Every structure is written in structure tokens, then in C-alpha cells.
Tab-separated table of C-alpha atoms in Angstrom:
chain	number	residue	atom	x	y	z
A	1371	MET	CA	128.374	91.463	111.047
A	1372	SER	CA	130.341	91.774	107.813
A	1373	VAL	CA	128.593	91.553	104.464
A	1374	SER	CA	130.155	90.069	101.362
A	1375	ALA	CA	130.783	92.269	98.361
A	1376	PRO	CA	128.082	92.323	95.681
A	1377	THR	CA	128.376	90.091	92.648
A	1378	THR	CA	129.183	91.906	89.403
A	1379	ALA	CA	129.660	89.075	86.926
A	1380	SER	CA	126.140	88.765	85.542
A	1381	GLY	CA	126.864	85.570	83.623
A	1382	SER	CA	127.782	83.653	86.776
A	1383	ALA	CA	125.525	85.379	89.293
A	1384	GLY	CA	123.411	82.290	89.886
A	1385	ARG	CA	126.458	80.044	90.326
A	1386	ILE	CA	128.226	82.173	92.966
A	1387	ALA	CA	125.176	83.520	94.792
A	1388	ALA	CA	125.823	80.998	97.547
A	1389	GLU	CA	129.273	82.525	98.148
A	1390	ALA	CA	128.658	86.250	97.794
A	1391	PRO	CA	125.142	87.621	98.258
A	1392	ALA	CA	124.681	91.227	97.232
A	1393	ALA	CA	124.231	94.056	99.726
A	1394	LEU	CA	121.739	96.884	99.395
A	1395	THR	CA	124.213	99.013	101.336
A	1396	ALA	CA	126.616	98.715	98.385
A	1397	ARG	CA	124.101	100.285	96.020
A	1398	ALA	CA	123.586	104.019	95.418
A	1399	PRO	CA	122.061	104.170	91.927
A	1400	GLN	CA	121.596	107.295	89.840
A	1401	VAL	CA	118.185	107.497	88.141
A	1402	PRO	CA	117.883	109.655	84.986
A	1403	ALA	CA	114.751	111.696	84.395
A	1404	GLU	CA	113.888	109.588	81.351
A	1405	ARG	CA	113.544	106.530	83.552
A	1406	LEU	CA	111.273	108.401	85.957
A	1407	VAL	CA	108.864	109.107	83.088
A	1408	ALA	CA	109.072	105.653	81.498
A	1409	GLU	CA	108.420	103.914	84.817
A	1410	MET	CA	105.191	105.769	85.571
A	1411	VAL	CA	103.189	102.565	85.158
A	1412	PRO	CA	101.687	100.222	87.769
A	1413	PRO	CA	104.520	98.407	89.602
A	1414	PRO	CA	105.119	94.676	89.075
A	1415	ARG	CA	102.817	93.615	91.935
A	1416	PHE	CA	99.947	95.364	90.165
A	1417	ALA	CA	100.963	94.715	86.549
A	1418	THR	CA	98.128	92.247	85.921
A	1419	VAL	CA	95.429	93.358	88.346
A	1420	SER	CA	91.917	94.115	87.177
A	1421	PHE	CA	88.499	94.884	88.520
A	1422	ASP	CA	87.646	91.215	87.960
A	1423	ASN	CA	90.363	89.902	90.287
A	1424	TYR	CA	89.704	92.426	93.038
A	1425	ILE	CA	88.204	90.218	95.758
A	1426	THR	CA	85.395	92.135	97.392
A	1427	ASP	CA	84.313	91.466	100.953
A	1428	PRO	CA	80.596	90.526	100.915
A	1429	GLY	CA	80.243	92.268	104.265
A	1430	GLN	CA	81.478	95.564	102.816
A	1431	PRO	CA	79.132	96.630	99.983
A	1432	SER	CA	81.117	99.833	99.438
A	1433	GLN	CA	83.857	97.738	97.804
A	1434	ALA	CA	81.617	96.396	95.034
A	1435	GLU	CA	80.073	99.843	94.616
A	1436	ALA	CA	83.536	101.354	94.154
A	1437	VAL	CA	84.413	98.780	91.495
A	1438	GLU	CA	81.317	99.607	89.477
A	1439	ALA	CA	81.906	103.351	89.803
A	1440	LEU	CA	85.478	102.952	88.593
A	1441	ARG	CA	84.388	100.786	85.666
A	1442	THR	CA	82.034	103.554	84.611
A	1443	PHE	CA	84.753	106.182	85.058
A	1444	ALA	CA	87.188	104.172	82.907
A	1445	GLY	CA	84.533	103.720	80.212
A	1446	ARG	CA	84.165	107.475	79.888
A	1447	LEU	CA	87.889	107.844	79.243
A	1448	ASP	CA	88.002	106.218	75.817
A	1449	GLY	CA	91.259	106.747	73.974
A	1450	GLY	CA	89.541	108.090	70.888
A	1451	ALA	CA	91.126	108.587	67.500
A	1452	GLY	CA	93.394	111.291	68.825
A	1453	ALA	CA	95.103	108.899	71.205
A	1454	LYS	CA	96.796	107.206	68.275
A	1455	GLY	CA	97.964	110.306	66.492
A	1456	GLY	CA	100.967	112.497	67.045
A	1457	ARG	CA	98.953	115.661	67.822
A	1458	ARG	CA	97.507	114.346	71.051
A	1459	ARG	CA	98.007	117.469	73.180
A	1460	HIS	CA	95.847	119.567	70.887
A	1461	TRP	CA	93.159	116.874	70.807
A	1462	PHE	CA	93.015	116.519	74.579
A	1463	ARG	CA	92.745	120.258	75.155
A	1464	ARG	CA	90.012	120.490	72.557
A	1465	GLU	CA	88.050	117.657	74.196
A	1466	ALA	CA	88.594	118.659	77.827
A	1467	LYS	CA	85.441	120.725	78.352
A	1468	PRO	CA	82.989	118.333	76.650
A	1469	ALA	CA	84.476	115.374	78.575
A	1470	ALA	CA	84.071	117.191	81.882
A	1471	SER	CA	80.350	117.633	81.265
A	1472	GLY	CA	79.868	113.869	81.459
A	1473	GLY	CA	81.004	113.630	85.069
A	1474	PRO	CA	83.895	114.443	87.385
A	1475	ARG	CA	87.412	114.660	85.990
A	1476	GLY	CA	88.805	113.026	89.106
A	1477	ILE	CA	88.196	110.091	91.433
A	1478	TYR	CA	89.471	109.920	95.015
A	1479	LEU	CA	89.567	106.497	96.709
A	1480	ASP	CA	88.945	106.963	100.415
A	1481	GLY	CA	89.664	104.072	102.768
A	1482	GLY	CA	91.981	102.528	105.323
A	1483	TYR	CA	95.217	100.681	104.608
A	1484	GLY	CA	94.871	97.231	103.113
A	1485	VAL	CA	91.391	97.642	101.582
A	1486	GLY	CA	92.833	97.400	98.066
A	1487	LYS	CA	92.949	101.049	96.990
A	1488	THR	CA	96.173	100.567	95.012
A	1489	HIS	CA	94.727	97.446	93.358
A	1490	LEU	CA	91.694	99.458	92.262
A	1491	LEU	CA	93.789	102.430	91.153
A	1492	ALA	CA	95.974	100.157	89.010
A	1493	SER	CA	92.867	98.396	87.669
A	1494	LEU	CA	91.542	101.768	86.543
A	1495	TRP	CA	94.837	102.408	84.730
A	1496	HIS	CA	94.616	99.038	82.965
A	1497	ALA	CA	90.905	99.416	82.144
A	1498	THR	CA	91.205	102.874	80.597
A	1499	PRO	CA	91.170	102.239	76.828
A	1500	ALA	CA	94.137	104.385	75.858
A	1501	ALA	CA	97.694	103.553	74.857
A	1502	ALA	CA	100.066	102.954	77.769
A	1503	GLU	CA	102.089	106.056	76.890
A	1504	LEU	CA	98.931	108.135	77.321
A	1505	LYS	CA	98.438	106.979	80.922
A	1506	ALA	CA	100.646	107.596	83.955
A	1507	PHE	CA	100.699	105.857	87.332
A	1508	GLY	CA	102.903	106.738	90.272
A	1509	THR	CA	103.064	107.656	93.917
A	1510	PHE	CA	102.963	111.249	95.064
A	1511	VAL	CA	106.683	111.022	95.860
A	1512	GLU	CA	107.440	109.807	92.346
A	1513	LEU	CA	105.436	112.687	90.901
A	1514	THR	CA	107.296	115.299	92.963
A	1515	ASN	CA	110.567	113.640	91.941
A	1516	LEU	CA	109.514	114.014	88.308
A	1517	VAL	CA	108.882	117.731	88.824
A	1518	GLY	CA	112.284	118.036	90.460
A	1519	ALA	CA	113.972	116.275	87.549
A	1520	LEU	CA	112.141	117.958	84.663
A	1521	GLY	CA	111.042	121.259	86.127
A	1522	PHE	CA	107.435	122.358	86.563
A	1523	GLN	CA	106.711	123.571	83.034
A	1524	GLN	CA	108.309	120.565	81.352
A	1525	THR	CA	106.330	118.239	83.627
A	1526	VAL	CA	103.119	119.986	82.607
A	1527	GLN	CA	104.035	119.588	78.940
A	1528	THR	CA	105.017	115.954	79.415
A	1529	LEU	CA	101.824	114.918	81.218
A	1530	SER	CA	99.253	117.211	79.582
A	1531	GLY	CA	98.971	114.894	76.595
A	1532	HIS	CA	97.930	112.011	78.824
A	1533	ARG	CA	94.421	110.661	79.135
A	1534	LEU	CA	94.768	109.627	82.780
A	1535	LEU	CA	97.077	110.317	85.727
A	1536	CYS	CA	96.833	108.003	88.751
A	1537	ILE	CA	98.488	109.178	91.976
A	1538	ASP	CA	98.877	106.639	94.749
A	1539	GLU	CA	99.507	107.701	98.357
A	1540	PHE	CA	98.917	111.412	97.824
A	1541	GLU	CA	101.157	113.021	100.447
A	1542	LEU	CA	99.680	115.794	102.552
A	1543	ASP	CA	102.428	115.921	105.159
A	1544	ASP	CA	104.374	118.681	103.377
A	1545	PRO	CA	102.304	121.810	102.632
A	1546	GLY	CA	104.800	122.997	100.016
A	1547	ASP	CA	104.664	119.784	98.011
A	1548	THR	CA	100.873	119.692	98.346
A	1549	VAL	CA	100.567	123.171	96.825
A	1550	LEU	CA	103.062	122.261	94.089
A	1551	VAL	CA	101.206	119.119	93.038
A	1552	SER	CA	97.792	120.767	93.385
A	1553	THR	CA	98.965	123.495	91.005
A	1554	LEU	CA	100.275	120.867	88.607
A	1555	LEU	CA	97.004	118.955	88.703
A	1556	GLY	CA	95.098	122.165	87.991
A	1557	LYS	CA	97.120	122.641	84.811
A	1558	LEU	CA	96.528	119.034	83.801
A	1559	VAL	CA	92.770	119.259	84.382
A	1560	GLU	CA	92.723	122.317	82.110
A	1561	ALA	CA	94.455	120.184	79.470
A	1562	GLY	CA	91.774	117.505	79.759
A	1563	VAL	CA	93.685	114.938	81.814
A	1564	ALA	CA	91.536	112.768	84.077
A	1565	LEU	CA	92.816	112.215	87.615
A	1566	ALA	CA	92.557	109.437	90.177
A	1567	ALA	CA	94.149	109.427	93.610
A	1568	THR	CA	94.493	107.782	96.979
A	1569	SER	CA	96.045	109.570	99.930
A	1570	ASN	CA	97.504	109.210	103.392
A	1571	THR	CA	97.053	110.814	106.782
A	1572	LEU	CA	97.770	114.405	107.682
A	1573	PRO	CA	100.045	114.963	110.704
A	1574	GLY	CA	97.897	114.890	113.819
A	1575	LYS	CA	95.038	113.029	112.150
A	1576	LEU	CA	94.195	110.048	114.302
A	1577	GLY	CA	91.075	107.909	114.409
A	1578	GLU	CA	90.695	104.796	112.304
A	1579	GLY	CA	93.975	104.892	110.416
A	1580	ARG	CA	92.477	106.381	107.292
A	1581	PHE	CA	92.395	109.759	105.644
A	1582	ALA	CA	89.077	111.585	105.444
A	1583	ALA	CA	87.879	112.590	101.989
A	1584	ALA	CA	86.811	116.026	103.240
A	1585	ASP	CA	90.383	116.755	104.330
A	1586	PHE	CA	91.793	115.638	100.992
A	1587	LEU	CA	89.376	117.804	99.062
A	1588	ARG	CA	90.171	120.792	101.267
A	1589	GLU	CA	93.919	120.390	100.826
A	1590	ILE	CA	93.745	120.330	97.034
A	1591	GLN	CA	91.752	123.559	97.240
A	1592	GLY	CA	90.365	124.599	93.854
A	1593	LEU	CA	90.509	121.080	92.477
A	1594	SER	CA	87.922	119.650	94.861
A	1595	ALA	CA	85.059	120.241	92.452
A	1596	HIS	CA	86.737	117.926	89.948
A	1597	PHE	CA	86.860	114.928	92.303
A	1598	ARG	CA	84.263	112.382	93.270
A	1599	ALA	CA	85.114	110.598	96.522
A	1600	LEU	CA	84.562	106.843	96.700
A	1601	ARG	CA	84.514	105.388	100.213
A	1602	ILE	CA	85.967	101.871	100.493
A	1603	ASP	CA	85.371	100.189	103.832
A	1604	GLY	CA	86.951	96.991	105.075
A	1605	GLU	CA	89.775	95.360	106.984
A	1606	ASP	CA	93.354	94.916	105.803
A	1607	TYR	CA	93.098	92.215	103.120
A	1608	ARG	CA	96.726	91.190	103.689
A	1609	HIS	CA	95.662	89.620	106.982
A	1610	ARG	CA	92.081	88.673	106.150
A	1611	GLY	CA	91.764	84.981	106.971
A	1612	LEU	CA	95.525	84.410	106.750
A	1613	PRO	CA	97.816	82.901	109.379
A	1614	ALA	CA	100.011	85.174	111.461
A	1615	ALA	CA	103.337	86.242	109.993
A	1616	PRO	CA	106.167	83.790	110.616
A	1617	ALA	CA	108.384	84.539	113.602
A	1618	PRO	CA	111.831	86.057	112.919
A	1619	HIS	CA	114.635	83.616	112.203
A	1620	SER	CA	118.119	83.418	113.678
A	1621	ASP	CA	121.016	85.403	112.171
A	1622	GLU	CA	122.581	82.129	111.060
A	1623	THR	CA	119.445	80.993	109.243
A	1624	VAL	CA	119.060	84.306	107.425
A	1625	THR	CA	122.729	84.383	106.419
A	1626	ARG	CA	122.606	80.789	105.164
A	1627	ALA	CA	119.468	81.507	103.136
A	1628	ALA	CA	121.030	84.617	101.581
A	1629	ARG	CA	124.035	82.585	100.449
A	1630	HIS	CA	121.798	79.875	99.046
A	1631	ILE	CA	119.226	81.962	97.139
A	1632	PRO	CA	120.330	83.342	93.737
A	1633	GLY	CA	119.744	87.088	93.570
A	1634	ALA	CA	119.315	87.535	97.327
A	1635	SER	CA	120.730	90.495	99.221
A	1636	LEU	CA	122.138	90.331	102.745
A	1637	ASP	CA	122.366	93.344	105.042
A	1638	ASP	CA	122.693	94.186	108.692
A	1639	PHE	CA	119.534	96.119	109.510
A	1640	PRO	CA	121.159	99.054	111.372
A	1641	ALA	CA	123.684	99.454	108.537
A	1642	LEU	CA	120.873	99.469	105.988
A	1643	LEU	CA	118.992	102.160	107.904
A	1644	ASP	CA	122.138	104.267	107.915
A	1645	HIS	CA	122.595	103.723	104.174
A	1646	LEU	CA	119.035	104.831	103.445
A	1647	SER	CA	119.872	108.235	104.918
A	1648	ARG	CA	122.477	108.721	102.163
A	1649	VAL	CA	120.302	107.625	99.217
A	1650	HIS	CA	117.384	109.746	98.025
A	1651	PRO	CA	114.062	107.883	98.449
A	1652	SER	CA	113.363	108.342	94.731
A	1653	ARG	CA	116.201	105.860	94.118
A	1654	TYR	CA	115.077	103.137	96.515
A	1655	GLY	CA	113.266	101.334	93.703
A	1656	ALA	CA	116.363	101.285	91.511
A	1657	MET	CA	118.362	100.130	94.527
A	1658	CYS	CA	116.216	96.994	94.562
A	1659	ASP	CA	116.613	96.226	90.851
A	1660	GLY	CA	117.339	92.546	90.284
A	1661	VAL	CA	117.036	91.599	93.942
A	1662	GLN	CA	115.078	88.366	94.325
A	1663	ALA	CA	114.911	88.304	98.131
A	1664	VAL	CA	115.976	90.688	100.890
A	1665	CYS	CA	117.675	89.089	103.897
A	1666	LEU	CA	118.116	91.221	107.008
A	1667	THR	CA	119.915	90.431	110.241
A	1668	GLY	CA	119.513	92.276	113.514
A	1669	VAL	CA	116.134	93.890	112.844
A	1670	GLY	CA	115.273	96.166	115.758
A	1671	PRO	CA	113.104	99.143	116.720
A	1672	ILE	CA	113.473	102.247	114.569
A	1673	PRO	CA	115.367	104.962	116.476
A	1674	ASP	CA	113.685	108.108	115.105
A	1675	GLN	CA	110.937	109.335	112.844
A	1676	SER	CA	113.125	110.385	109.897
A	1677	THR	CA	114.583	106.889	109.742
A	1678	ALA	CA	111.110	105.391	110.101
A	1679	LEU	CA	109.754	107.361	107.157
A	1680	ARG	CA	112.649	106.260	104.953
A	1681	LEU	CA	111.971	102.636	105.870
A	1682	VAL	CA	108.322	103.133	104.893
A	1683	VAL	CA	109.414	104.116	101.382
A	1684	LEU	CA	111.712	101.095	101.104
A	1685	ALA	CA	108.924	98.808	102.299
A	1686	ASP	CA	106.635	100.243	99.615
A	1687	ARG	CA	109.203	99.673	96.865
A	1688	LEU	CA	109.845	96.080	98.005
A	1689	TYR	CA	106.130	95.394	98.197
A	1690	ASP	CA	105.568	96.855	94.717
A	1691	ARG	CA	108.226	94.512	93.361
A	1692	GLU	CA	107.014	91.467	95.325
A	1693	VAL	CA	110.433	90.941	96.929
A	1694	PRO	CA	110.158	88.555	99.908
A	1695	VAL	CA	111.885	89.618	103.135
A	1696	LEU	CA	113.594	87.112	105.427
A	1697	ALA	CA	114.696	88.639	108.742
A	1698	SER	CA	116.135	87.989	112.184
A	1699	GLY	CA	115.597	90.140	115.242
A	1700	VAL	CA	112.276	91.589	116.386
A	1701	PRO	CA	108.972	90.984	114.551
A	1702	PHE	CA	107.956	93.697	112.099
A	1703	ASP	CA	105.057	94.786	114.285
A	1704	GLN	CA	107.630	95.924	116.857
A	1705	LEU	CA	109.551	98.228	114.485
A	1706	PHE	CA	107.757	101.422	115.435
A	1707	SER	CA	107.327	102.863	118.922
A	1708	GLU	CA	103.950	103.465	120.501
A	1709	GLU	CA	104.553	107.185	120.110
A	1710	MET	CA	105.053	106.736	116.363
A	1711	LEU	CA	101.999	104.513	116.026
A	1712	ASN	CA	99.878	107.114	117.801
A	1713	GLY	CA	101.292	110.090	115.909
A	1714	GLY	CA	100.509	111.895	112.701
A	1715	TYR	CA	102.264	109.377	110.458
A	1716	ARG	CA	100.557	106.369	111.999
A	1717	LYS	CA	98.890	105.302	108.763
A	1718	LYS	CA	102.242	105.097	106.986
A	1719	TYR	CA	103.694	102.979	109.761
A	1720	PHE	CA	100.755	100.606	109.870
A	1721	ARG	CA	100.934	100.267	106.096
A	1722	ALA	CA	104.644	99.437	106.339
A	1723	ILE	CA	103.979	96.837	109.055
A	1724	SER	CA	101.225	95.315	106.947
A	1725	ARG	CA	103.353	95.159	103.802
A	1726	LEU	CA	106.505	93.874	105.504
A	1727	THR	CA	104.435	91.215	107.245
A	1728	ALA	CA	103.047	90.121	103.877
A	1729	LEU	CA	106.585	89.968	102.440
A	1730	ALA	CA	107.776	87.976	105.469
A	1731	ARG	CA	104.953	85.541	104.825
A	1732	ASP	CA	106.085	85.291	101.186
A	1733	ALA	CA	109.583	84.420	102.449
A	1734	LYS	CA	108.425	81.705	104.806
A	1735	GLY	CA	109.649	78.874	102.602
A	1736	LEU	CA	113.050	80.397	101.780
A	1737	ALA	CA	114.701	79.426	105.052
A	1738	ASP	CA	113.439	75.845	104.753
A	1739	ALA	CA	114.666	75.610	101.170
A	1740	ALA	CA	118.131	76.792	102.196
A	1741	SER	CA	118.492	74.275	105.031
């Protein structure tokens, strides 16, 4: 199906949204390095989370235990007088060794998808009593993109003055990137930066859809002594006690909703998948800037693994930004083949299904409102 051209007149965007919804396929943003650094904060979905609003499962005591351990860890990372001064790098290097004697310099959150690891990681960022510019939060992909944009040495200099670096979804699928980031983290630990991380599954790692702490610690090699692993058990909170995701809508319903909702995008799913292959994943977040709802027609099974992995990144960026997804075609739990769901990237695919299902649930009322 054809897609209308995106709206460019910002002053009248709300008025003409019903006539010309935007298209993600029309966007190929360029992201300067300065933005990559400035945006290393918890994404909008986690902008106001805290340990207090993390809902623990009474049947999983490891969740409450993890919260208390992270509270203690954050309390040890006081900003101190140096955090307010301009000579912060010198202060952090001077304090690194004494701080390390009080406990581990790193925390690794070990658990399956949907147990709230990102919520807890962001809560740690918020709870650490240091200025926002002295804390960094980002995914592994965003961190490698930063190294690519700034260069290794400049990245070390940029982050070594920080009090805390949180890395969500630590990627272990690419040995080269793993060594690169492990080397970077080693330099940051030497500078006195505290670390916190979650991670995903290695290729070929099956089992319960979670990454084992022992494997993470082995992959980061010399850094393992700096990390304390916190096991977080539980089921996917996005589906805990909630109704099933709404069934896909018709193409006509999705198109009508896109034309009715200000700030909505409208794309044919196969065309969007093709477009993602021409935009670097580091720019998927910027591609979604200003989008209030994503409307997709013709959703169908993903044809290959490269395409599937790109969709995972897009799903993460939409979920971070709390952008509801209204779709026609097959349900999101039929996106990935059985071979994919049983392969080495299975955790990523299950996470994407979980997050897209949550976003589809968020969009449930959009079709009704547009009718």
C-alpha cells in the first residue's frame, strides 16, 4: 500500500495529521556524537522509576533481596564534594582505590526477560547521589556507537570522570565488541567509575531464556573480580496477571487510526523492514523522535535473522519511548520462526515479542478512538 508523505509544517501538524500521517520509512536521521553523549540517561519509560515503585513478586524473594543490595550499592557511591567541582577526573582517580575497598566496583543483574532488570538498573542510576552529568546509562549498542563516534581514547576521557556507568543488555554475541567494551570498562574501573550491567544470551545458549552470570563474568575476563552478581528470579512482569494482547486489526482500521491520531506514523511492515536495513541501528531512536504511535499494516513473519535482529533494536527503542504500536497482520508472537526462537538469539526475540505485545496492549484504545 502507498504511504502519505510525512508532515513538515510543525505548527499545523496536529491539524493535518488526519490527512497525512508520517512514515518511518521517510526518516534516515543523522545523529551527532554530542547527542550520543547527552542522551546517555535512562530512556523516557524509565525516567521516573525507583526502587520504591519496583513491584516485587512475593513468591520471588530474590527480587526484594536485589533491591536492597542495589540500595546499598547506590549509597556507597555518594557524589562527594568533588562531584560538584570542575576537577572531577582527578578526584575520582584519587578516590578509586579507597572506594573499591568498601565492596565491588560493579553489579551484574542476572535474570530472565521481563523480571525488571532495566527498571532496577535505571533505579540505581536515579538513586546514586551524583549530578546527572556524572552518571551514564545506555545499552551496550549505544556504548559501542559512542566509541565509534568519539574513538576509544576520547571515550575513556569522556566517561572516566563519571561516578557510575550503567550498561543495559550487555551484548556478548560479537567477540570483537565484547573485548572492546571489556577493555574500556577496565580503564574506567582504574579511574574509579562504578559499573552496573545486565546482559543477554550468547549464541548457542539455550535453557530458560536467561544469561548465566558465570558466562558473563568469564566473557569480561579480568573484570570479573569487580562484579557482584545479583540473581533476579521471576516471570515476565509484562504479562503477569494481565489479559492477552489484543488481536491484530484490519489494514483499514490501522490506516484510519493513523490518519486520526496526531503524531502517528503509518508504514507497510515489509517496507519498514527493508528501510531498517539502510539505517544504522544507532539511529533508530532518533528515527522515532516525535512519533506518538506507530501504525503498521501487513505484519508478517520475519524472513531472516539479520532482519529479525534489526527489528529487535527498533522494538527496544519504541518500548523505551513508550510508543504504542497498532498493527494488522499476524500477532507479534508469530513474528519469529521456531528455528529463531530455539537458536542463540532466542532471548532477544522473546524480549521483542514481550515488548511489542506490551505496546500493542497500550494501543488497544487507539483503534476505538479513531472509529
